[in-house]
């Protein structure tokens, strides 16, 4: 494959630098967001508004470093666009795999804890002191959710083979069946059961989106597109990724995390829980789903950009033609 | 400038969509680009980033759009959407395990020998398949792959064959449980909220009253109601299709030849047919039935469907091997067991008190475990055999994701559309059309039909419905229901999908049809079906009851039916009662007259007076009902002359209000300008502009005919008279029936009360010696038991006084005195009650039965079934309420 590849042009390098910079900037933004609202650093913007501070400068330097490192990486490593694209897809897959394990484990454990708490059996199992701690999310989040998230990341790093997220469809079915059986047969229904369904269903469609993009499963209006050649398709997809996709993801990320009271930050900081007293304590994590969605889509769109540039150039290995015989999934 | 950016938005969106970039990102992407562009241009050219917005600023609208993203799964109100992955799971499971294919082939074999039988079975299975997937492309492709070769092989004419397949494939849009109906319900319910607010504002503006009577509210909808509403139109379509093919088969047997039954019909064959046909049908009926009967929510029904499909896949994949059917039998057996247990015992895991309860719960737990085992077994089979489960899960995840991301993306688009005042523009355009509601409706339907050439149903539902539905739903003259609007849109889009040259269904079919079928054949083939669709559209358009009746009926007869005092039901209930008065008036009058002969003097004075007053009220109610009819007739007569004037004046007033708000905006700008920049040349310009609009407004208002004030006042008096007549009747009938109910309750409880009298005497005996705390507890228990048994005031007062006496420092003497009063009171009560029960109760009960369905209707706990059915059909038609606005 490599020997047939077209020559590397400046355009290709620029596309790769752009894509990797977007990915890196996203992660720097996330790190800075954490530093600002959880640790209390001033943030890069403070340089403009409040004058010099060492930490603020450091945070600004992160962005510059990201650009520099990406440029260096692109110049030093001479791999093909498609291979680079697959590297990004691997990042997305890792994020989604970790996120899947997190919602899977947290869903089961938190629902169990909530169930035991409603039935007043929690104290007997883990002791009264710990049990009463579980009534407050300030304790439940670090004691239960935190370790499970760490565990999920470890599992995601160790198991490379599966994406996992598709199991959420079955989990949603099972969680809803659980409601059906317990409600209709045992006349038993609690808020946490509905919360569990909602928790997994929200994760399902948000986490599945990146994979759907990779598989070209999102609906297109293909009146014209169906007749396009690879080059035209690559053109549309590359510019679409930049103008529609990447911007879309930035809007979610910035609107969600630009301040303490923002859409994603606020519930995460306050560890928001749902109003129903005996539900699961995971609502704040559901705000985070949107962040997972935006970040995974950002990386995937960058991967898609590189792949589309390759399609546009006619690099070997295109997946477009092979998709022609298949029907769009809608 | 807003208009310019609105056009930019639309052009960008159209360009992005046409380029073929995924819809889910083209919609929000073009919205975001336009918002940023407008903010940028505003900053550069006008020095103000918000200058080119209708209201708000770019960050505000971007934030609003992002909040909408989260809203899709954040709030409990939108839980209905959870049904989508569940139904998709069910549909894909049925397809991947080849159950759907078996169904089609078997049906075709079975019905082959009738004229057009093969075609009819394609329609039947299409409807059924559609019901399980609800995804247009999937159904058309599946049916095209399976049934087109069979039809062509059997010498069906290509146009008829392709037409049948395309048309039955699109049935999925309208036959429940289709996922687009769920999305429509979700979008329509927020549209209903908006329409309701707008209608309230209109009511306030035109009548000056602060609150609108709730019977004028816009009726909302849910996914379950949407399913019910689409049921009848869907079936009508199926029947029309089948009838058409049958007729062709009879008149032109060459086009649709009958297919001789290939195999010998023996017992084994019959068994196979039953095994293939019955389970999918039973599953559909279970899913829809549980929704219709109001037992399960749409989501729960979806889970039932998904699990049922899995169990079926479990044996289908294992076909011909050992123990293939065992999990299915286990599942069925355990379900029967569960049914038997729960119909014999009242199983409630939180309230296990007796041994019997415990046994019941244990038995149920065993049965449920067996059921779960069979589901798990089936899942393992689908997991192992051909990787079916993985394929189903991945397809479900992808389909769910593509649907929901479009939903997210459209939220941003709607935000941007609002940011540039697009919504108001559309409203102004629609409301300024001549011809009122129907003109608006037809235009909207035409636009949707046109969009159906390019966009899938989901996109139309999420992009167009939020903009136009509130305007249509708000209109008080048509006063349409959201369900009807949804079904009409569904039928319309479905027709659009069939229409050459762009129809979606045709593309899909072309993709899977063999080369020898010419495209023109496909186009020719759909023409009769389009005609049938249009006929159905006209029928449903003219007979809203076809859509509205079923949801009404189910909601009025369900366990959670609204009580008969609900204001929304009154109009139809009064019609019913008026009809009954006219028809059986004499019988009812006779019942009242004979009730007068009852020994009322057996009752205590106050109760007796209430009851005989009630009889008076009952007699008056006939007259009051006539009053309602007369006043209503007077309103109707006056409406003929009043209506044209009303439309004219309200139209003028509406335009004047628009000008008022423009004047207000300009005045704000003016005063701001005056304080910041008093020398600006804009000031005189603005002042002149305001003066001009004011003049225009005054001209407009001057056009209101002189007789309006008087006519309006006269008409308002007439409507007021009708409202008063209705309220008087309602109050009167309440008074007529309340004492009857009260007395019957008291008298029925006599035995129970009698049973408690011994306890009271025992208590009185112990009062001097017993432990105060225990006594207080006994008094408390007895009092609440007495209260349940309708004990009289003296008894209850005595008991509570006695209890008070034991509270702090026990005062036995006081308690004894109080209890004596209670005993005496009870004795007196029991004395008259026993007698009244014997002599009065039978007569009173037959009176209650005689007038309960008419005069006493408002005081029933729920509407009795006859009345409920009447009200359901009466309120299924849209009622023009515009003259109240």
Coordinates of N, CA and C in Angstrom, one line a residue, chain B residues 46-244:
Chain B
X46 N -21.7 47.2 12.3 CA -22.7 48.0 13.1 C -22.1 48.3 14.5
X47 N -20.9 47.8 14.8 CA -20.3 48.0 16.1 C -21.0 47.3 17.3
X48 N -21.9 46.4 16.9 CA -22.7 45.8 18.0 C -22.9 44.3 17.5
X49 N -22.4 43.4 18.3 CA -22.5 42.0 17.8 C -23.9 41.5 17.8
X50 N -24.8 42.2 18.5 CA -26.2 41.7 18.5 C -27.1 42.4 17.5
X51 N -26.5 43.3 16.7 CA -27.2 44.2 15.8 C -28.1 43.4 14.9
X52 N -27.6 42.3 14.3 CA -28.4 41.6 13.3 C -29.2 40.5 13.8
X53 N -29.4 40.5 15.1 CA -30.3 39.4 15.6 C -31.7 40.0 15.9
X54 N -32.7 39.1 15.8 CA -34.0 39.5 16.1 C -34.1 39.8 17.6
X55 N -33.5 39.0 18.3 CA -33.4 39.2 19.8 C -32.2 38.4 20.3
X56 N -31.7 38.7 21.4 CA -30.6 37.9 22.0 C -29.3 38.1 21.3
X57 N -28.3 37.3 21.6 CA -27.0 37.4 21.0 C -26.5 36.0 20.7
X58 N -25.4 36.0 19.9 CA -24.9 34.7 19.4 C -24.6 33.7 20.6
X59 N -23.9 34.1 21.6 CA -23.6 33.2 22.7 C -24.9 32.7 23.4
X60 N -25.9 33.6 23.5 CA -27.1 33.2 24.2 C -27.8 32.1 23.4
X61 N -27.9 32.3 22.0 CA -28.6 31.3 21.2 C -27.8 30.0 21.1
X62 N -26.4 30.1 21.1 CA -25.6 28.9 21.1 C -25.9 28.1 22.4
X63 N -25.9 28.9 23.5 CA -26.1 28.2 24.8 C -27.5 27.6 24.8
X64 N -28.5 28.3 24.2 CA -29.9 27.8 24.2 C -29.9 26.5 23.4
X65 N -29.2 26.5 22.2 CA -29.2 25.3 21.4 C -28.5 24.1 22.2
X66 N -27.4 24.4 22.9 CA -26.7 23.4 23.6 C -27.6 22.8 24.7
X67 N -28.3 23.7 25.4 CA -29.2 23.2 26.4 C -30.3 22.3 25.8
X68 N -30.7 22.6 24.6 CA -31.6 21.7 24.0 C -31.0 20.4 23.7
X69 N -29.7 20.3 23.4 CA -29.1 19.0 23.2 C -29.3 18.2 24.4
X70 N -29.0 18.8 25.6 CA -29.0 18.0 26.8 C -30.4 17.6 27.1
X71 N -31.4 18.6 26.8 CA -32.8 18.3 27.1 C -33.3 17.0 26.6
X72 N -32.7 16.5 25.5 CA -33.2 15.3 24.9 C -33.2 14.1 25.9
X73 N -32.2 14.1 26.8 CA -32.2 12.9 27.7 C -32.2 13.4 29.2
X74 N -32.2 14.7 29.4 CA -32.0 15.2 30.7 C -33.3 15.2 31.6
X75 N -34.4 15.5 30.9 CA -35.7 15.6 31.7 C -36.6 14.4 31.6
X76 N -37.3 14.1 32.7 CA -38.1 13.0 32.7 C -39.3 13.1 31.7
X77 N -39.6 14.4 31.3 CA -40.8 14.6 30.4 C -40.6 13.9 29.1
X78 N -39.3 13.8 28.7 CA -39.1 13.2 27.3 C -38.7 11.8 27.3
X79 N -39.1 11.1 28.4 CA -38.8 9.7 28.5 C -39.4 8.8 27.4
X80 N -40.5 9.3 26.8 CA -41.1 8.5 25.7 C -40.0 8.1 24.7
X81 N -39.1 8.9 24.4 CA -38.1 8.7 23.4 C -37.3 7.4 23.7
X82 N -37.3 7.0 25.0 CA -36.6 5.7 25.3 C -37.1 4.6 24.5
X83 N -38.4 4.7 24.1 CA -39.0 3.6 23.4 C -38.3 3.3 22.1
X84 N -37.7 4.3 21.5 CA -37.1 4.1 20.2 C -36.1 3.0 20.1
X85 N -35.0 3.0 21.0 CA -34.1 1.9 20.9 C -34.7 0.6 21.1
X86 N -35.8 0.6 22.0 CA -36.4 -0.7 22.3 C -37.1 -1.3 21.1
X87 N -37.9 -0.4 20.4 CA -38.6 -0.9 19.2 C -37.7 -1.2 18.1
X88 N -36.6 -0.4 18.0 CA -35.6 -0.7 16.9 C -35.0 -2.1 17.2
X89 N -34.7 -2.4 18.4 CA -34.1 -3.6 18.8 C -35.0 -4.8 18.4
X90 N -36.3 -4.6 18.7 CA -37.3 -5.6 18.4 C -37.3 -5.9 16.9
X91 N -37.4 -4.8 16.1 CA -37.6 -4.9 14.7 C -36.3 -5.6 14.0
X92 N -35.1 -5.1 14.4 CA -33.9 -5.7 13.8 C -33.8 -7.1 14.2
X93 N -34.1 -7.4 15.5 CA -34.0 -8.8 15.9 C -34.9 -9.7 15.0
X94 N -36.2 -9.2 14.8 CA -37.1 -10.0 13.9 C -36.5 -10.2 12.5
X95 N -35.9 -9.2 12.0 CA -35.4 -9.3 10.6 C -34.1 -10.1 10.6
X96 N -33.2 -9.9 11.5 CA -31.9 -10.6 11.4 C -32.1 -12.1 11.7
X97 N -33.1 -12.5 12.4 CA -33.3 -13.9 12.7 C -34.2 -14.5 11.7
X98 N -34.5 -13.8 10.6 CA -35.3 -14.3 9.5 C -36.8 -14.6 9.8
X99 N -37.2 -14.2 10.9 CA -38.6 -14.4 11.3 C -39.5 -13.6 10.3
X100 N -39.1 -12.4 10.0 CA -39.9 -11.6 9.1 C -40.0 -12.2 7.7
X101 N -38.9 -12.7 7.3 CA -38.9 -13.4 6.0 C -39.8 -14.6 5.9
X102 N -39.7 -15.4 6.9 CA -40.5 -16.6 7.0 C -42.0 -16.2 6.9
X103 N -42.3 -15.1 7.6 CA -43.7 -14.7 7.7 C -44.2 -14.3 6.3
X104 N -43.4 -13.6 5.6 CA -43.8 -13.2 4.2 C -44.0 -14.4 3.3
X105 N -43.0 -15.3 3.3 CA -43.1 -16.4 2.4 C -44.3 -17.3 2.7
X106 N -44.5 -17.5 4.0 CA -45.6 -18.4 4.4 C -46.9 -17.8 4.1
X107 N -47.1 -16.5 4.4 CA -48.3 -15.8 4.0 C -48.6 -15.9 2.5
X108 N -47.5 -15.7 1.7 CA -47.7 -15.7 0.3 C -48.2 -17.1 -0.2
X109 N -47.6 -18.1 0.4 CA -48.0 -19.5 0.1 C -49.5 -19.7 0.5
X110 N -49.8 -19.2 1.6 CA -51.2 -19.5 2.2 C -52.2 -18.8 1.4
X111 N -52.0 -17.5 1.0 CA -53.0 -16.7 0.3 C -52.9 -16.7 -1.2
X112 N -51.8 -17.4 -1.7 CA -51.5 -17.4 -3.1 C -52.8 -17.8 -3.9
X113 N -53.5 -18.8 -3.6 CA -54.6 -19.2 -4.5 C -55.7 -18.2 -4.6
X114 N -55.9 -17.2 -3.8 CA -57.0 -16.2 -4.0 C -56.5 -15.3 -5.1
X115 N -57.4 -14.6 -5.8 CA -57.0 -13.7 -6.8 C -56.2 -12.5 -6.1
X116 N -55.1 -12.2 -6.7 CA -54.3 -11.2 -6.1 C -53.7 -11.5 -4.7
X117 N -53.8 -12.8 -4.3 CA -53.5 -13.2 -3.0 C -52.0 -12.9 -2.6
X118 N -51.1 -13.1 -3.5 CA -49.7 -12.9 -3.2 C -49.5 -11.4 -2.9
X119 N -50.1 -10.5 -3.7 CA -50.0 -9.1 -3.4 C -50.6 -8.7 -2.1
X120 N -51.8 -9.3 -1.8 CA -52.5 -9.0 -0.5 C -51.6 -9.4 0.7
X121 N -50.9 -10.6 0.5 CA -50.1 -11.0 1.7 C -48.9 -10.1 1.8
X122 N -48.4 -9.6 0.7 CA -47.3 -8.6 0.8 C -47.7 -7.4 1.6
X123 N -48.9 -6.9 1.3 CA -49.4 -5.7 2.0 C -49.6 -6.0 3.5
X124 N -50.1 -7.2 3.7 CA -50.4 -7.6 5.1 C -49.1 -7.7 5.9
X125 N -48.1 -8.4 5.3 CA -46.8 -8.5 6.0 C -46.1 -7.1 6.1
X126 N -46.3 -6.3 5.0 CA -45.7 -5.0 5.0 C -46.2 -4.2 6.2
X127 N -47.5 -4.3 6.4 CA -48.1 -3.5 7.5 C -47.5 -4.1 8.9
X128 N -47.4 -5.4 8.9 CA -46.9 -6.0 10.2 C -45.4 -5.7 10.4
X129 N -44.7 -5.9 9.3 CA -43.2 -5.6 9.4 C -43.0 -4.2 9.8
X130 N -43.7 -3.3 9.1 CA -43.6 -1.9 9.4 C -43.9 -1.7 10.8
X131 N -44.9 -2.3 11.3 CA -45.2 -2.1 12.7 C -44.0 -2.5 13.6
X132 N -43.2 -3.4 13.2 CA -42.1 -3.8 14.1 C -40.8 -3.0 13.8
X133 N -40.7 -2.4 12.6 CA -39.5 -1.7 12.5 C -39.7 -0.2 12.4
X134 N -40.8 0.2 11.7 CA -41.1 1.6 11.6 C -40.0 2.4 10.9
X135 N -39.1 1.8 10.2 CA -38.0 2.5 9.5 C -38.2 2.3 8.0
X136 N -38.4 3.4 7.3 CA -38.9 3.3 5.9 C -37.9 2.4 5.1
X137 N -36.6 2.8 5.1 CA -35.7 2.2 4.2 C -35.6 0.7 4.4
X138 N -35.5 0.3 5.7 CA -35.3 -1.1 6.1 C -36.5 -1.9 5.6
X139 N -37.7 -1.4 5.7 CA -38.9 -2.2 5.3 C -38.9 -2.4 3.8
X140 N -38.7 -1.3 3.1 CA -38.8 -1.3 1.6 C -37.7 -2.3 1.1
X141 N -36.5 -2.2 1.6 CA -35.4 -3.0 1.1 C -35.7 -4.5 1.5
X142 N -36.1 -4.7 2.7 CA -36.4 -6.1 3.1 C -37.5 -6.7 2.2
X143 N -38.5 -6.0 2.0 CA -39.6 -6.5 1.2 C -39.3 -6.6 -0.2
X144 N -38.5 -5.7 -0.7 CA -38.1 -5.7 -2.1 C -37.2 -6.9 -2.4
X145 N -36.3 -7.2 -1.4 CA -35.4 -8.4 -1.6 C -36.2 -9.7 -1.5
X146 N -37.2 -9.8 -0.6 CA -37.8 -11.1 -0.4 C -39.0 -11.3 -1.4
X147 N -39.8 -10.2 -1.5 CA -41.1 -10.5 -2.2 C -41.1 -10.1 -3.7
X148 N -40.2 -9.2 -4.1 CA -40.3 -8.8 -5.5 C -39.9 -10.0 -6.4
X149 N -38.9 -10.8 -6.1 CA -38.6 -12.0 -7.0 C -39.8 -12.9 -7.0
X150 N -40.4 -13.1 -5.8 CA -41.5 -14.1 -5.8 C -42.7 -13.6 -6.7
X151 N -42.9 -12.3 -6.6 CA -44.0 -11.7 -7.4 C -43.8 -11.8 -8.9
X152 N -42.5 -11.5 -9.2 CA -42.2 -11.5 -10.6 C -42.2 -12.9 -11.2
X153 N -41.7 -13.8 -10.4 CA -41.7 -15.2 -10.8 C -43.1 -15.7 -11.1
X154 N -44.0 -15.2 -10.3 CA -45.4 -15.7 -10.5 C -46.2 -14.8 -11.4
X155 N -45.5 -14.1 -12.3 CA -46.0 -13.4 -13.4 C -46.9 -12.2 -13.0
X156 N -46.6 -11.6 -11.9 CA -47.3 -10.3 -11.5 C -46.7 -9.3 -12.5
X157 N -47.6 -8.3 -12.9 CA -47.0 -7.3 -13.7 C -46.1 -6.4 -12.9
X158 N -44.9 -6.1 -13.5 CA -43.9 -5.3 -12.7 C -44.4 -4.1 -12.1
X159 N -45.2 -3.2 -12.8 CA -45.7 -2.0 -12.1 C -46.5 -2.4 -10.8
X160 N -47.4 -3.4 -10.9 CA -48.2 -3.7 -9.8 C -47.4 -4.2 -8.6
X161 N -46.4 -5.1 -9.0 CA -45.5 -5.7 -7.9 C -44.7 -4.6 -7.2
X162 N -44.1 -3.7 -8.0 CA -43.3 -2.7 -7.4 C -44.1 -1.7 -6.6
X163 N -45.3 -1.3 -7.2 CA -46.2 -0.4 -6.5 C -46.6 -0.9 -5.2
X164 N -47.0 -2.2 -5.1 CA -47.4 -2.8 -3.9 C -46.3 -2.8 -2.9
X165 N -45.1 -3.1 -3.3 CA -44.0 -3.2 -2.3 C -43.6 -1.8 -1.8
X166 N -43.5 -0.8 -2.7 CA -43.2 0.5 -2.2 C -44.3 1.1 -1.3
X167 N -45.5 0.8 -1.7 CA -46.6 1.4 -0.8 C -46.7 0.7 0.5
X168 N -46.6 -0.6 0.5 CA -46.7 -1.3 1.8 C -45.4 -1.0 2.7
X169 N -44.3 -0.7 2.0 CA -43.1 -0.4 2.8 C -43.3 0.9 3.6
X170 N -44.0 1.9 2.9 CA -44.2 3.2 3.6 C -45.2 3.1 4.6
X171 N -46.0 2.1 4.7 CA -47.0 2.0 5.8 C -46.4 2.1 7.1
X172 N -45.1 1.7 7.2 CA -44.4 1.8 8.5 C -44.4 3.1 9.2
X173 N -44.6 4.2 8.4 CA -44.6 5.5 9.0 C -45.8 5.7 9.8
X174 N -46.9 5.1 9.5 CA -48.1 5.4 10.2 C -48.6 4.3 11.1
X175 N -48.2 3.1 10.8 CA -48.7 2.0 11.6 C -47.9 1.9 12.9
X176 N -48.6 1.9 14.0 CA -47.8 1.8 15.3 C -47.2 0.4 15.4
X177 N -46.2 0.3 16.2 CA -45.4 1.3 16.9 C -44.3 1.9 16.1
X178 N -44.6 2.8 15.2 CA -43.5 3.4 14.4 C -42.7 4.4 15.2
X179 N -41.4 4.5 15.0 CA -40.6 5.4 15.8 C -40.9 6.8 15.4
X180 N -41.3 7.0 14.1 CA -41.5 8.4 13.8 C -42.8 9.0 14.5
X181 N -43.7 8.1 14.8 CA -44.9 8.6 15.6 C -44.4 9.0 17.0
X182 N -43.4 8.2 17.5 CA -42.9 8.6 18.8 C -42.2 10.0 18.8
X183 N -41.4 10.2 17.7 CA -40.7 11.5 17.6 C -41.8 12.6 17.4
X184 N -42.8 12.3 16.6 CA -43.8 13.3 16.3 C -44.5 13.7 17.6
X185 N -44.8 12.7 18.4 CA -45.5 12.9 19.7 C -44.6 13.8 20.6
X186 N -43.3 13.5 20.6 CA -42.4 14.3 21.4 C -42.4 15.7 21.0
X187 N -42.3 15.9 19.6 CA -42.2 17.3 19.1 C -43.6 18.0 19.3
X188 N -44.7 17.3 19.1 CA -46.0 17.9 19.2 C -46.3 18.3 20.6
X189 N -45.8 17.5 21.6 CA -46.2 17.9 23.0 C -45.5 19.2 23.4
X190 N -44.3 19.5 22.9 CA -43.8 20.9 23.2 C -44.5 21.9 22.3
X191 N -44.9 21.5 21.1 CA -45.6 22.5 20.3 C -47.0 22.8 20.9
X192 N -47.6 21.8 21.6 CA -48.9 22.1 22.3 C -48.7 23.1 23.4
X193 N -47.6 22.9 24.1 CA -47.4 23.9 25.2 C -47.3 25.3 24.6
X194 N -46.5 25.5 23.6 CA -46.4 26.8 23.0 C -47.8 27.3 22.5
X195 N -48.5 26.4 21.8 CA -49.8 26.8 21.2 C -50.7 27.2 22.4
X196 N -50.7 26.5 23.5 CA -51.5 26.8 24.6 C -51.3 28.2 25.2
X197 N -50.0 28.5 25.3 CA -49.6 29.8 25.8 C -50.1 30.9 24.8
X198 N -49.9 30.7 23.5 CA -50.3 31.7 22.5 C -51.8 31.8 22.6
X199 N -52.6 30.7 22.8 CA -54.0 30.8 22.8 C -54.5 31.6 24.0
X200 N -53.8 31.4 25.1 CA -54.2 32.1 26.3 C -53.9 33.6 26.1
X201 N -52.8 33.9 25.5 CA -52.5 35.3 25.2 C -53.6 36.0 24.3
X202 N -54.0 35.2 23.3 CA -55.0 35.7 22.4 C -56.3 35.9 23.2
X203 N -56.7 35.0 24.0 CA -57.9 35.1 24.8 C -57.9 36.4 25.7
X204 N -56.7 36.6 26.3 CA -56.6 37.7 27.1 C -56.7 39.0 26.3
X205 N -56.0 39.0 25.2 CA -56.0 40.2 24.3 C -57.4 40.5 23.8
X206 N -58.2 39.5 23.5 CA -59.5 39.8 22.8 C -60.6 39.9 23.8
X207 N -60.6 39.2 25.0 CA -61.7 39.4 25.9 C -61.4 40.2 27.1
X208 N -60.1 40.4 27.3 CA -59.7 41.2 28.5 C -59.8 40.4 29.8
X209 N -60.2 39.1 29.7 CA -60.2 38.3 30.9 C -58.8 37.8 31.2
X210 N -58.6 37.6 32.5 CA -57.2 37.2 32.9 C -57.0 35.7 32.6
X211 N -58.0 34.9 32.9 CA -57.7 33.5 32.7 C -58.7 32.9 31.7
X212 N -58.2 31.9 30.9 CA -59.0 31.3 29.9 C -59.6 30.0 30.5
X213 N -60.9 29.8 30.2 CA -61.5 28.6 30.7 C -60.8 27.4 30.2
X214 N -60.6 26.4 31.0 CA -59.7 25.3 30.6 C -60.3 24.4 29.5
X215 N -61.6 24.6 29.3 CA -62.2 23.8 28.2 C -61.7 24.3 26.8
X216 N -61.2 25.5 26.8 CA -60.7 26.0 25.5 C -59.2 25.7 25.3
X217 N -58.6 25.0 26.2 CA -57.1 24.7 26.1 C -56.8 23.8 24.9
X218 N -55.6 23.9 24.5 CA -55.2 23.1 23.3 C -54.9 21.7 23.9
X219 N -55.4 20.7 23.2 CA -55.3 19.3 23.7 C -53.9 18.7 23.4
X220 N -53.3 18.2 24.3 CA -51.9 17.7 24.2 C -51.9 16.2 23.7
X221 N -50.8 15.7 23.5 CA -50.7 14.3 23.1 C -49.5 13.6 23.7
X222 N -49.5 12.2 23.6 CA -48.4 11.4 24.0 C -48.2 10.3 23.0
X223 N -47.1 9.6 23.1 CA -46.8 8.6 22.1 C -47.9 7.5 22.1
X224 N -48.4 7.2 23.3 CA -49.5 6.2 23.3 C -50.7 6.7 22.5
X225 N -51.1 7.9 22.7 CA -52.2 8.5 22.0 C -52.0 8.6 20.5
X226 N -50.8 8.9 20.2 CA -50.4 9.0 18.8 C -50.6 7.6 18.1
X227 N -50.1 6.6 18.8 CA -50.3 5.2 18.3 C -51.8 4.9 18.1
X228 N -52.6 5.2 19.1 CA -54.0 5.0 19.0 C -54.6 5.7 17.9
X229 N -54.2 7.0 17.8 CA -54.8 7.8 16.7 C -54.5 7.3 15.3
X230 N -53.3 6.8 15.2 CA -52.8 6.4 13.8 C -53.4 5.0 13.5
X231 N -53.9 4.3 14.5 CA -54.4 2.9 14.3 C -55.4 2.8 13.2
X232 N -56.5 3.6 13.4 CA -57.6 3.4 12.4 C -57.2 3.9 11.0
X233 N -56.6 5.1 10.8 CA -56.2 5.5 9.5 C -55.3 4.4 8.9
X234 N -54.4 3.9 9.7 CA -53.4 2.9 9.2 C -54.2 1.7 8.6
X235 N -55.1 1.2 9.4 CA -55.9 0.0 9.0 C -56.7 0.4 7.8
X236 N -57.3 1.6 7.7 CA -58.1 2.0 6.5 C -57.2 1.8 5.3
X237 N -56.0 2.3 5.4 CA -55.0 2.3 4.3 C -54.8 0.8 3.9
X238 N -54.5 0.0 4.9 CA -54.2 -1.4 4.6 C -55.4 -2.0 3.8
X239 N -56.6 -1.7 4.3 CA -57.7 -2.3 3.7 C -57.9 -1.8 2.3
X240 N -57.7 -0.5 2.1 CA -57.8 0.1 0.7 C -56.8 -0.6 -0.2
X241 N -55.6 -0.8 0.2 CA -54.6 -1.4 -0.6 C -55.0 -2.8 -1.0
X242 N -55.5 -3.6 0.1 CA -55.8 -5.0 -0.2 C -57.0 -5.1 -1.1
X243 N -58.0 -4.2 -0.9 CA -59.2 -4.2 -1.8 C -58.8 -3.9 -3.2
X244 N -57.9 -2.9 -3.4 CA -57.4 -2.6 -4.7 C -56.8 -3.8 -5.4

